[in-house]
GROMACS .gro file of N, CA and C in nm:
model
  489
    1MET      N    1   2.102  -1.723  -1.631
    1MET     CA    2   1.971  -1.785  -1.636
    1MET      C    3   1.882  -1.706  -1.729
    2ARG      N    4   1.818  -1.771  -1.823
    2ARG     CA    5   1.734  -1.706  -1.922
    2ARG      C    6   1.594  -1.683  -1.868
    3LYS      N    7   1.547  -1.559  -1.873
    3LYS     CA    8   1.409  -1.529  -1.833
    3LYS      C    9   1.322  -1.537  -1.957
    4GLU      N   10   1.203  -1.593  -1.937
    4GLU     CA   11   1.112  -1.606  -2.051
    4GLU      C   12   0.985  -1.527  -2.025
    5CYS      N   13   0.926  -1.482  -2.129
    5CYS     CA   14   0.799  -1.411  -2.121
    5CYS      C   15   0.692  -1.511  -2.077
    6PRO      N   16   0.602  -1.474  -1.983
    6PRO     CA   17   0.500  -1.568  -1.937
    6PRO      C   18   0.405  -1.615  -2.046
    7ARG      N   19   0.394  -1.543  -2.155
    7ARG     CA   20   0.303  -1.582  -2.263
    7ARG      C   21   0.365  -1.688  -2.355
    8HIS      N   22   0.495  -1.712  -2.339
    8HIS     CA   23   0.562  -1.809  -2.424
    8HIS      C   24   0.590  -1.937  -2.346
    9SER      N   25   0.659  -2.030  -2.406
    9SER     CA   26   0.680  -2.159  -2.341
    9SER      C   27   0.759  -2.143  -2.212
   10THR      N   28   0.731  -2.232  -2.117
   10THR     CA   29   0.794  -2.229  -1.987
   10THR      C   30   0.848  -2.368  -1.956
   11LYS      N   31   0.972  -2.376  -1.913
   11LYS     CA   32   1.036  -2.503  -1.881
   11LYS      C   33   1.006  -2.541  -1.736
   12ASN      N   34   1.026  -2.670  -1.706
   12ASN     CA   35   1.022  -2.725  -1.571
   12ASN      C   36   0.884  -2.727  -1.505
   13MET      N   37   0.776  -2.710  -1.576
   13MET     CA   38   0.642  -2.726  -1.519
   13MET      C   39   0.584  -2.851  -1.584
   14LYS      N   40   0.584  -2.963  -1.512
   14LYS     CA   41   0.541  -3.091  -1.569
   14LYS      C   42   0.392  -3.095  -1.594
   15CYS      N   43   0.356  -3.145  -1.709
   15CYS     CA   44   0.216  -3.166  -1.743
   15CYS      C   45   0.164  -3.281  -1.656
   16PRO      N   46   0.051  -3.263  -1.588
   16PRO     CA   47  -0.003  -3.370  -1.504
   16PRO      C   48  -0.055  -3.489  -1.587
   17ASN      N   49  -0.078  -3.467  -1.716
   17ASN     CA   50  -0.130  -3.573  -1.803
   17ASN      C   51  -0.018  -3.661  -1.860
   18CYS      N   52   0.085  -3.597  -1.920
   18CYS     CA   53   0.189  -3.676  -1.987
   18CYS      C   54   0.328  -3.658  -1.928
   19GLY      N   55   0.346  -3.562  -1.836
   19GLY     CA   56   0.476  -3.541  -1.772
   19GLY      C   57   0.573  -3.457  -1.852
   20PHE      N   58   0.532  -3.408  -1.968
   20PHE     CA   59   0.619  -3.325  -2.051
   20PHE      C   60   0.647  -3.195  -1.976
   21THR      N   61   0.771  -3.144  -1.988
   21THR     CA   62   0.810  -3.027  -1.908
   21THR      C   63   0.806  -2.895  -1.982
   22ASP      N   64   0.737  -2.889  -2.093
   22ASP     CA   65   0.728  -2.763  -2.167
   22ASP      C   66   0.582  -2.730  -2.189
   23SER      N   67   0.543  -2.610  -2.146
   23SER     CA   68   0.403  -2.567  -2.161
   23SER      C   69   0.401  -2.419  -2.193
   24LYS      N   70   0.286  -2.372  -2.236
   24LYS     CA   71   0.272  -2.228  -2.258
   24LYS      C   72   0.158  -2.176  -2.170
   25VAL      N   73   0.171  -2.052  -2.130
   25VAL     CA   74   0.071  -1.989  -2.044
   25VAL      C   75  -0.040  -1.933  -2.132
   26ILE      N   76  -0.162  -1.975  -2.101
   26ILE     CA   77  -0.281  -1.930  -2.176
   26ILE      C   78  -0.341  -1.806  -2.110
   27ASP      N   79  -0.345  -1.808  -1.975
   27ASP     CA   80  -0.410  -1.699  -1.901
   27ASP      C   81  -0.345  -1.688  -1.764
   28SER      N   82  -0.329  -1.565  -1.715
   28SER     CA   83  -0.276  -1.540  -1.580
   28SER      C   84  -0.367  -1.439  -1.511
   29ARG      N   85  -0.390  -1.462  -1.383
   29ARG     CA   86  -0.465  -1.363  -1.305
   29ARG      C   87  -0.428  -1.373  -1.158
   30PRO      N   88  -0.424  -1.258  -1.091
   30PRO     CA   89  -0.390  -1.260  -0.948
   30PRO      C   90  -0.506  -1.318  -0.866
   31VAL      N   91  -0.474  -1.386  -0.757
   31VAL     CA   92  -0.573  -1.437  -0.664
   31VAL      C   93  -0.526  -1.408  -0.522
   32GLU      N   94  -0.616  -1.423  -0.425
   32GLU     CA   95  -0.584  -1.403  -0.284
   32GLU      C   96  -0.519  -1.267  -0.259
   33GLU      N   97  -0.588  -1.162  -0.290
   33GLU     CA   98  -0.541  -1.026  -0.265
   33GLU      C   99  -0.405  -0.997  -0.327
   34GLY      N  100  -0.377  -1.058  -0.441
   34GLY     CA  101  -0.252  -1.031  -0.511
   34GLY      C  102  -0.131  -1.103  -0.457
   35ASN      N  103  -0.151  -1.197  -0.363
   35ASN     CA  104  -0.039  -1.270  -0.305
   35ASN      C  105   0.001  -1.393  -0.385
   36SER      N  106  -0.080  -1.428  -0.484
   36SER     CA  107  -0.044  -1.540  -0.570
   36SER      C  108  -0.104  -1.517  -0.709
   37ILE      N  109  -0.058  -1.598  -0.804
   37ILE     CA  110  -0.104  -1.586  -0.942
   37ILE      C  111  -0.152  -1.722  -0.990
   38ARG      N  112  -0.270  -1.725  -1.049
   38ARG     CA  113  -0.326  -1.846  -1.108
   38ARG      C  114  -0.293  -1.843  -1.256
   39ARG      N  115  -0.235  -1.951  -1.306
   39ARG     CA  116  -0.200  -1.959  -1.448
   39ARG      C  117  -0.266  -2.080  -1.511
   40ARG      N  118  -0.330  -2.058  -1.626
   40ARG     CA  119  -0.380  -2.168  -1.710
   40ARG      C  120  -0.270  -2.195  -1.811
   41ARG      N  121  -0.232  -2.321  -1.821
   41ARG     CA  122  -0.124  -2.362  -1.911
   41ARG      C  123  -0.174  -2.466  -2.008
   42GLU      N  124  -0.101  -2.475  -2.119
   42GLU     CA  125  -0.130  -2.580  -2.217
   42GLU      C  126   0.000  -2.654  -2.246
   43CYS      N  127  -0.005  -2.786  -2.233
   43CYS     CA  128   0.111  -2.870  -2.260
   43CYS      C  129   0.143  -2.863  -2.409
   44LEU      N  130   0.270  -2.846  -2.442
   44LEU     CA  131   0.310  -2.838  -2.582
   44LEU      C  132   0.323  -2.976  -2.648
   45SER      N  133   0.309  -3.082  -2.567
   45SER     CA  134   0.315  -3.217  -2.622
   45SER      C  135   0.176  -3.274  -2.647
   46CYS      N  136   0.092  -3.279  -2.542
   46CYS     CA  137  -0.040  -3.343  -2.556
   46CYS      C  138  -0.155  -3.242  -2.568
   47GLN      N  139  -0.128  -3.113  -2.557
   47GLN     CA  140  -0.224  -3.004  -2.569
   47GLN      C  141  -0.331  -3.002  -2.457
   48LYS      N  142  -0.313  -3.081  -2.352
   48LYS     CA  143  -0.406  -3.076  -2.238
   48LYS      C  144  -0.379  -2.948  -2.160
   49ARG      N  145  -0.484  -2.894  -2.099
   49ARG     CA  146  -0.471  -2.771  -2.021
   49ARG      C  147  -0.473  -2.805  -1.872
   50PHE      N  148  -0.396  -2.727  -1.796
   50PHE     CA  149  -0.392  -2.746  -1.651
   50PHE      C  150  -0.365  -2.611  -1.584
   51THR      N  151  -0.391  -2.607  -1.454
   51THR     CA  152  -0.378  -2.483  -1.378
   51THR      C  153  -0.263  -2.495  -1.279
   52THR      N  154  -0.184  -2.388  -1.267
   52THR     CA  155  -0.079  -2.380  -1.166
   52THR      C  156  -0.098  -2.251  -1.086
   53PHE      N  157  -0.039  -2.249  -0.968
   53PHE     CA  158  -0.043  -2.131  -0.883
   53PHE      C  159   0.099  -2.093  -0.845
   54GLU      N  160   0.132  -1.965  -0.860
   54GLU     CA  161   0.261  -1.913  -0.814
   54GLU      C  162   0.234  -1.835  -0.687
   55VAL      N  163   0.314  -1.865  -0.584
   55VAL     CA  164   0.299  -1.797  -0.455
   55VAL      C  165   0.431  -1.730  -0.421
   56LEU      N  166   0.424  -1.608  -0.374
   56LEU     CA  167   0.543  -1.535  -0.333
   56LEU      C  168   0.608  -1.606  -0.216
   57GLU      N  169   0.734  -1.636  -0.231
   57GLU     CA  170   0.808  -1.702  -0.124
   57GLU      C  171   0.876  -1.596  -0.039
   58SER      N  172   0.846  -1.599   0.090
   58SER     CA  173   0.910  -1.501   0.178
   58SER      C  174   1.013  -1.572   0.266
   59VAL      N  175   1.113  -1.498   0.304
   59VAL     CA  176   1.221  -1.551   0.385
   59VAL      C  177   1.181  -1.539   0.532
   60GLN      N  178   1.203  -1.646   0.609
   60GLN     CA  179   1.182  -1.639   0.753
   60GLN      C  180   1.305  -1.570   0.812
   61ILE      N  181   1.283  -1.456   0.875
   61ILE     CA  182   1.393  -1.378   0.929
   61ILE      C  183   1.403  -1.401   1.079
   62LEU      N  184   1.522  -1.434   1.125
   62LEU     CA  185   1.548  -1.448   1.268
   62LEU      C  186   1.614  -1.321   1.319
   63VAL      N  187   1.564  -1.272   1.432
   63VAL     CA  188   1.621  -1.153   1.495
   63VAL      C  189   1.706  -1.198   1.613
   64VAL      N  190   1.831  -1.155   1.613
   64VAL     CA  191   1.923  -1.187   1.723
   64VAL      C  192   1.913  -1.073   1.823
   65LYS      N  193   1.864  -1.104   1.942
   65LYS     CA  194   1.843  -1.004   2.045
   65LYS      C  195   1.975  -0.969   2.114
   66LYS      N  196   1.974  -0.865   2.196
   66LYS     CA  197   2.096  -0.820   2.268
   66LYS      C  198   2.156  -0.933   2.352
   67ASN      N  199   2.071  -1.016   2.413
   67ASN     CA  200   2.120  -1.123   2.500
   67ASN      C  201   2.162  -1.249   2.424
   68GLY      N  202   2.154  -1.244   2.288
   68GLY     CA  203   2.198  -1.356   2.206
   68GLY      C  204   2.088  -1.452   2.166
   69THR      N  205   1.970  -1.439   2.227
   69THR     CA  206   1.860  -1.528   2.189
   69THR      C  207   1.808  -1.487   2.051
   70LYS      N  208   1.742  -1.582   1.986
   70LYS     CA  209   1.687  -1.556   1.853
   70LYS      C  210   1.537  -1.578   1.855
   71GLU      N  211   1.468  -1.492   1.779
   71GLU     CA  212   1.323  -1.509   1.763
   71GLU      C  213   1.284  -1.467   1.623
   72LEU      N  214   1.169  -1.515   1.578
   72LEU     CA  215   1.121  -1.480   1.446
   72LEU      C  216   1.090  -1.331   1.439
   73PHE      N  217   1.122  -1.270   1.325
   73PHE     CA  218   1.092  -1.129   1.303
   73PHE      C  219   0.943  -1.107   1.320
   74ASP      N  220   0.907  -1.004   1.395
   74ASP     CA  221   0.767  -0.973   1.422
   74ASP      C  222   0.738  -0.831   1.373
   75HIS      N  223   0.667  -0.823   1.261
   75HIS     CA  224   0.634  -0.693   1.201
   75HIS      C  225   0.561  -0.604   1.300
   76SER      N  226   0.466  -0.660   1.374
   76SER     CA  227   0.384  -0.579   1.464
   76SER      C  228   0.468  -0.522   1.579
   77LYS      N  229   0.571  -0.594   1.622
   77LYS     CA  230   0.658  -0.544   1.727
   77LYS      C  231   0.737  -0.422   1.677
   78MET      N  232   0.790  -0.433   1.556
   78MET     CA  233   0.865  -0.322   1.498
   78MET      C  234   0.771  -0.203   1.476
   79LEU      N  235   0.653  -0.229   1.422
   79LEU     CA  236   0.555  -0.123   1.395
   79LEU      C  237   0.516  -0.050   1.523
   80SER      N  238   0.499  -0.124   1.630
   80SER     CA  239   0.460  -0.063   1.758
   80SER      C  240   0.562   0.041   1.803
   81GLY      N  241   0.692   0.006   1.795
   81GLY     CA  242   0.796   0.101   1.835
   81GLY      C  243   0.800   0.224   1.746
   82ILE      N  244   0.781   0.202   1.617
   82ILE     CA  245   0.783   0.315   1.523
   82ILE      C  246   0.661   0.405   1.547
   83MET      N  247   0.545   0.344   1.569
   83MET     CA  248   0.423   0.423   1.589
   83MET      C  249   0.430   0.509   1.716
   84LYS      N  250   0.494   0.456   1.820
   84LYS     CA  251   0.509   0.535   1.943
   84LYS      C  252   0.593   0.659   1.916
   85ALA      N  253   0.699   0.643   1.837
   85ALA     CA  254   0.787   0.756   1.806
   85ALA      C  255   0.716   0.857   1.716
   86CYS      N  256   0.626   0.809   1.631
   86CYS     CA  257   0.560   0.896   1.532
   86CYS      C  258   0.428   0.953   1.581
   87GLN      N  259   0.392   0.923   1.705
   87GLN     CA  260   0.264   0.968   1.757
   87GLN      C  261   0.251   1.120   1.747
   88LYS      N  262   0.142   1.164   1.688
   88LYS     CA  263   0.110   1.306   1.668
   88LYS      C  264   0.215   1.379   1.583
   89ARG      N  265   0.281   1.305   1.495
   89ARG     CA  266   0.379   1.362   1.403
   89ARG      C  267   0.332   1.334   1.261
   90PRO      N  268   0.373   1.418   1.165
   90PRO     CA  269   0.329   1.398   1.026
   90PRO      C  270   0.413   1.292   0.953
   91VAL      N  271   0.423   1.174   1.016
   91VAL     CA  272   0.506   1.067   0.962
   91VAL      C  273   0.421   0.941   0.954
   92ASN      N  274   0.431   0.870   0.842
   92ASN     CA  275   0.358   0.746   0.825
   92ASN      C  276   0.444   0.629   0.876
   93GLY      N  277   0.420   0.590   1.000
   93GLY     CA  278   0.498   0.483   1.061
   93GLY      C  279   0.478   0.349   0.993
   94GLU      N  280   0.357   0.324   0.945
   94GLU     CA  281   0.329   0.198   0.876
   94GLU      C  282   0.410   0.188   0.748
   95GLU      N  283   0.427   0.300   0.680
   95GLU     CA  284   0.506   0.303   0.557
   95GLU      C  285   0.652   0.270   0.587
   96ILE      N  286   0.705   0.327   0.694
   96ILE     CA  287   0.844   0.301   0.733
   96ILE      C  288   0.863   0.153   0.766
   97ALA      N  289   0.771   0.097   0.844
   97ALA     CA  290   0.780  -0.044   0.881
   97ALA      C  291   0.774  -0.133   0.757
   98ALA      N  292   0.686  -0.101   0.665
   98ALA     CA  293   0.673  -0.180   0.542
   98ALA      C  294   0.800  -0.170   0.457
   99GLU      N  295   0.858  -0.051   0.450
   99GLU     CA  296   0.983  -0.032   0.375
   99GLU      C  297   1.096  -0.117   0.432
  100ILE      N  298   1.109  -0.116   0.563
  100ILE     CA  299   1.217  -0.192   0.627
  100ILE      C  300   1.197  -0.341   0.606
  101GLU      N  301   1.075  -0.389   0.624
  101GLU     CA  302   1.049  -0.532   0.605
  101GLU      C  303   1.075  -0.571   0.459
  102ALA      N  304   1.034  -0.487   0.365
  102ALA     CA  305   1.058  -0.516   0.224
  102ALA      C  306   1.208  -0.520   0.194
  103GLU      N  307   1.283  -0.428   0.253
  103GLU     CA  308   1.429  -0.428   0.234
  103GLU      C  309   1.490  -0.558   0.285
  104LEU      N  310   1.445  -0.603   0.402
  104LEU     CA  311   1.498  -0.727   0.459
  104LEU      C  312   1.465  -0.846   0.370
  105GLN      N  313   1.341  -0.849   0.318
  105GLN     CA  314   1.301  -0.958   0.229
  105GLN      C  315   1.381  -0.953   0.099
  106ASN      N  316   1.397  -0.833   0.042
  106ASN     CA  317   1.471  -0.819  -0.084
  106ASN      C  318   1.618  -0.853  -0.068
  107ASP      N  319   1.674  -0.822   0.050
  107ASP     CA  320   1.814  -0.853   0.077
  107ASP      C  321   1.833  -1.002   0.107
  108MET      N  322   1.721  -1.075   0.118
  108MET     CA  323   1.723  -1.218   0.152
  108MET      C  324   1.797  -1.242   0.284
  109VAL      N  325   1.778  -1.150   0.378
  109VAL     CA  326   1.840  -1.160   0.509
  109VAL      C  327   1.774  -1.275   0.585
  110GLN      N  328   1.854  -1.365   0.641
  110GLN     CA  329   1.798  -1.475   0.720
  110GLN      C  330   1.813  -1.448   0.869
  111GLU      N  331   1.918  -1.374   0.905
  111GLU     CA  332   1.940  -1.334   1.044
  111GLU      C  333   1.984  -1.189   1.046
  112ILE      N  334   1.932  -1.117   1.145
  112ILE     CA  335   1.970  -0.977   1.162
  112ILE      C  336   1.961  -0.946   1.310
  113THR      N  337   2.049  -0.859   1.356
  113THR     CA  338   2.044  -0.822   1.498
  113THR      C  339   1.936  -0.717   1.520
  114SER      N  340   1.884  -0.715   1.641
  114SER     CA  341   1.784  -0.613   1.675
  114SER      C  342   1.847  -0.474   1.662
  115ARG      N  343   1.977  -0.466   1.687
  115ARG     CA  344   2.050  -0.339   1.673
  115ARG      C  345   2.045  -0.289   1.528
  116GLU      N  346   2.068  -0.379   1.432
  116GLU     CA  347   2.065  -0.340   1.291
  116GLU      C  348   1.925  -0.292   1.249
  117ILE      N  349   1.823  -0.358   1.299
  117ILE     CA  350   1.686  -0.315   1.268
  117ILE      C  351   1.663  -0.176   1.325
  118GLY      N  352   1.704  -0.155   1.450
  118GLY     CA  353   1.689  -0.024   1.513
  118GLY      C  354   1.763   0.085   1.437
  119GLU      N  355   1.881   0.053   1.388
  119GLU     CA  356   1.959   0.152   1.311
  119GLU      C  357   1.886   0.187   1.181
  120ARG      N  358   1.829   0.086   1.115
  120ARG     CA  359   1.753   0.113   0.992
  120ARG      C  360   1.633   0.203   1.019
  121ILE      N  361   1.567   0.177   1.130
  121ILE     CA  362   1.451   0.259   1.167
  121ILE      C  363   1.496   0.403   1.191
  122MET      N  364   1.606   0.420   1.264
  122MET     CA  365   1.653   0.555   1.295
  122MET      C  366   1.693   0.631   1.169
  123VAL      N  367   1.755   0.564   1.073
  123VAL     CA  368   1.792   0.630   0.947
  123VAL      C  369   1.667   0.683   0.878
  124LYS      N  370   1.563   0.601   0.870
  124LYS     CA  371   1.440   0.643   0.801
  124LYS      C  372   1.370   0.755   0.877
  125LEU      N  373   1.367   0.745   1.010
  125LEU     CA  374   1.303   0.851   1.089
  125LEU      C  375   1.380   0.982   1.078
  126LYS      N  376   1.512   0.973   1.079
  126LYS     CA  377   1.596   1.093   1.071
  126LYS      C  378   1.572   1.166   0.938
  127GLN      N  379   1.547   1.090   0.832
  127GLN     CA  380   1.521   1.149   0.700
  127GLN      C  381   1.385   1.219   0.695
  128ARG      N  382   1.291   1.173   0.778
  128ARG     CA  383   1.154   1.223   0.767
  128ARG      C  384   1.115   1.325   0.874
  129ASP      N  385   1.158   1.302   1.000
  129ASP     CA  386   1.110   1.389   1.107
  129ASP      C  387   1.204   1.381   1.227
  130ASP      N  388   1.263   1.495   1.261
  130ASP     CA  389   1.361   1.499   1.370
  130ASP      C  390   1.300   1.461   1.505
  131VAL      N  391   1.178   1.506   1.531
  131VAL     CA  392   1.115   1.477   1.660
  131VAL      C  393   1.090   1.327   1.676
  132ALA      N  394   1.036   1.264   1.572
  132ALA     CA  395   1.012   1.119   1.577
  132ALA      C  396   1.145   1.045   1.592
  133TYR      N  397   1.246   1.094   1.524
  133TYR     CA  398   1.379   1.034   1.535
  133TYR      C  399   1.430   1.041   1.678
  134VAL      N  400   1.423   1.159   1.740
  134VAL     CA  401   1.474   1.176   1.877
  134VAL      C  402   1.394   1.090   1.975
  135ARG      N  403   1.264   1.082   1.955
  135ARG     CA  404   1.182   0.996   2.042
  135ARG      C  405   1.228   0.852   2.034
  136PHE      N  406   1.244   0.803   1.912
  136PHE     CA  407   1.285   0.663   1.894
  136PHE      C  408   1.426   0.642   1.948
  137ALA      N  409   1.517   0.733   1.914
  137ALA     CA  410   1.657   0.719   1.956
  137ALA      C  411   1.670   0.724   2.108
  138SER      N  412   1.589   0.805   2.175
  138SER     CA  413   1.600   0.816   2.321
  138SER      C  414   1.566   0.684   2.389
  139VAL      N  415   1.473   0.610   2.334
  139VAL     CA  416   1.439   0.479   2.389
  139VAL      C  417   1.536   0.374   2.339
  140TYR      N  418   1.564   0.376   2.210
  140TYR     CA  419   1.647   0.274   2.149
  140TYR      C  420   1.792   0.279   2.198
  141ARG      N  421   1.847   0.399   2.202
  141ARG     CA  422   1.987   0.414   2.243
  141ARG      C  423   2.003   0.420   2.393
  142GLU      N  424   1.891   0.422   2.464
  142GLU     CA  425   1.893   0.424   2.611
  142GLU      C  426   1.990   0.530   2.664
  143PHE      N  427   1.965   0.655   2.627
  143PHE     CA  428   2.052   0.763   2.673
  143PHE      C  429   2.067   0.753   2.825
  144LYS      N  430   2.191   0.747   2.870
  144LYS     CA  431   2.219   0.728   3.013
  144LYS      C  432   2.206   0.856   3.094
  145ASP      N  433   2.228   0.969   3.026
  145ASP     CA  434   2.220   1.095   3.099
  145ASP      C  435   2.179   1.207   3.003
  146LEU      N  436   2.156   1.321   3.058
  146LEU     CA  437   2.112   1.436   2.982
  146LEU      C  438   2.217   1.482   2.880
  147ASP      N  439   2.346   1.467   2.913
  147ASP     CA  440   2.452   1.512   2.823
  147ASP      C  441   2.451   1.436   2.690
  148THR      N  442   2.434   1.304   2.695
  148THR     CA  443   2.432   1.228   2.570
  148THR      C  444   2.308   1.263   2.488
  149PHE      N  445   2.197   1.288   2.557
  149PHE     CA  446   2.074   1.328   2.488
  149PHE      C  447   2.093   1.465   2.422
  150LEU      N  448   2.153   1.559   2.494
  150LEU     CA  449   2.177   1.693   2.440
  150LEU      C  450   2.277   1.689   2.324
  151ALA      N  451   2.376   1.601   2.331
  151ALA     CA  452   2.474   1.587   2.222
  151ALA      C  453   2.403   1.542   2.094
  152GLU      N  454   2.308   1.451   2.108
  152GLU     CA  455   2.232   1.404   1.992
  152GLU      C  456   2.147   1.518   1.935
  153LEU      N  457   2.084   1.595   2.022
  153LEU     CA  458   2.004   1.709   1.976
  153LEU      C  459   2.091   1.813   1.906
  154LYS      N  460   2.210   1.838   1.961
  154LYS     CA  461   2.302   1.934   1.900
  154LYS      C  462   2.342   1.888   1.760
  155GLU      N  463   2.370   1.760   1.745
  155GLU     CA  464   2.406   1.707   1.614
  155GLU      C  465   2.292   1.728   1.513
  156LEU      N  466   2.169   1.704   1.557
  156LEU     CA  467   2.053   1.728   1.469
  156LEU      C  468   2.041   1.874   1.432
  157LYS      N  469   2.058   1.960   1.532
  157LYS     CA  470   2.046   2.104   1.507
  157LYS      C  471   2.153   2.151   1.407
  158ASP      N  472   2.276   2.106   1.426
  158ASP     CA  473   2.384   2.143   1.335
  158ASP      C  474   2.355   2.094   1.193
  159ARG      N  475   2.304   1.973   1.182
  159ARG     CA  476   2.272   1.919   1.051
  159ARG      C  477   2.163   2.003   0.981
  160ASN      N  478   2.062   2.043   1.057
  160ASN     CA  479   1.953   2.124   1.001
  160ASN      C  480   2.001   2.262   0.959
  161GLU      N  481   2.095   2.319   1.032
  161GLU     CA  482   2.147   2.450   0.998
  161GLU      C  483   2.231   2.446   0.870
  162ARG      N  484   2.298   2.330   0.847
  162ARG     CA  485   2.379   2.315   0.725
  162ARG      C  486   2.291   2.297   0.600
  163THR      N  487   2.173   2.243   0.619
  163THR     CA  488   2.086   2.217   0.500
  163THR      C  489   1.985   2.325   0.478
   0.00000   0.00000   0.00000
């Protein structure tokens, strides 16, 4: 597929006056807090000018829960769990949540398990702060006893000693 410069002719945008599908962009500017772009175009056939709007298309992501039910991805739900783990820690939980949501959108994921989301969160927390990671993992992994919790702490300690 050939990409064209926005300042040059653009195919498939019908002129509202004559229906011709070739126009050139005269002016572009962001609108609505940068979520869309307003373009002034000129038809290459009749030279009439018209305005179009480009809007970012986002994918509706379904989350498959442990019990098999599905629900729409909820950014605030994910953020809440991350923020609890990052409380009083030098970690930007909002940044982590935004990164994960952007990754899901970029991957064009339509369905994902809650487990996969939790794993992504743990990877990012583990890279940034061990305490926030352990807090999140202790709730997420539902440690059944002290031994499994201590095994996770030992693994973190060993990793830190190697680096």
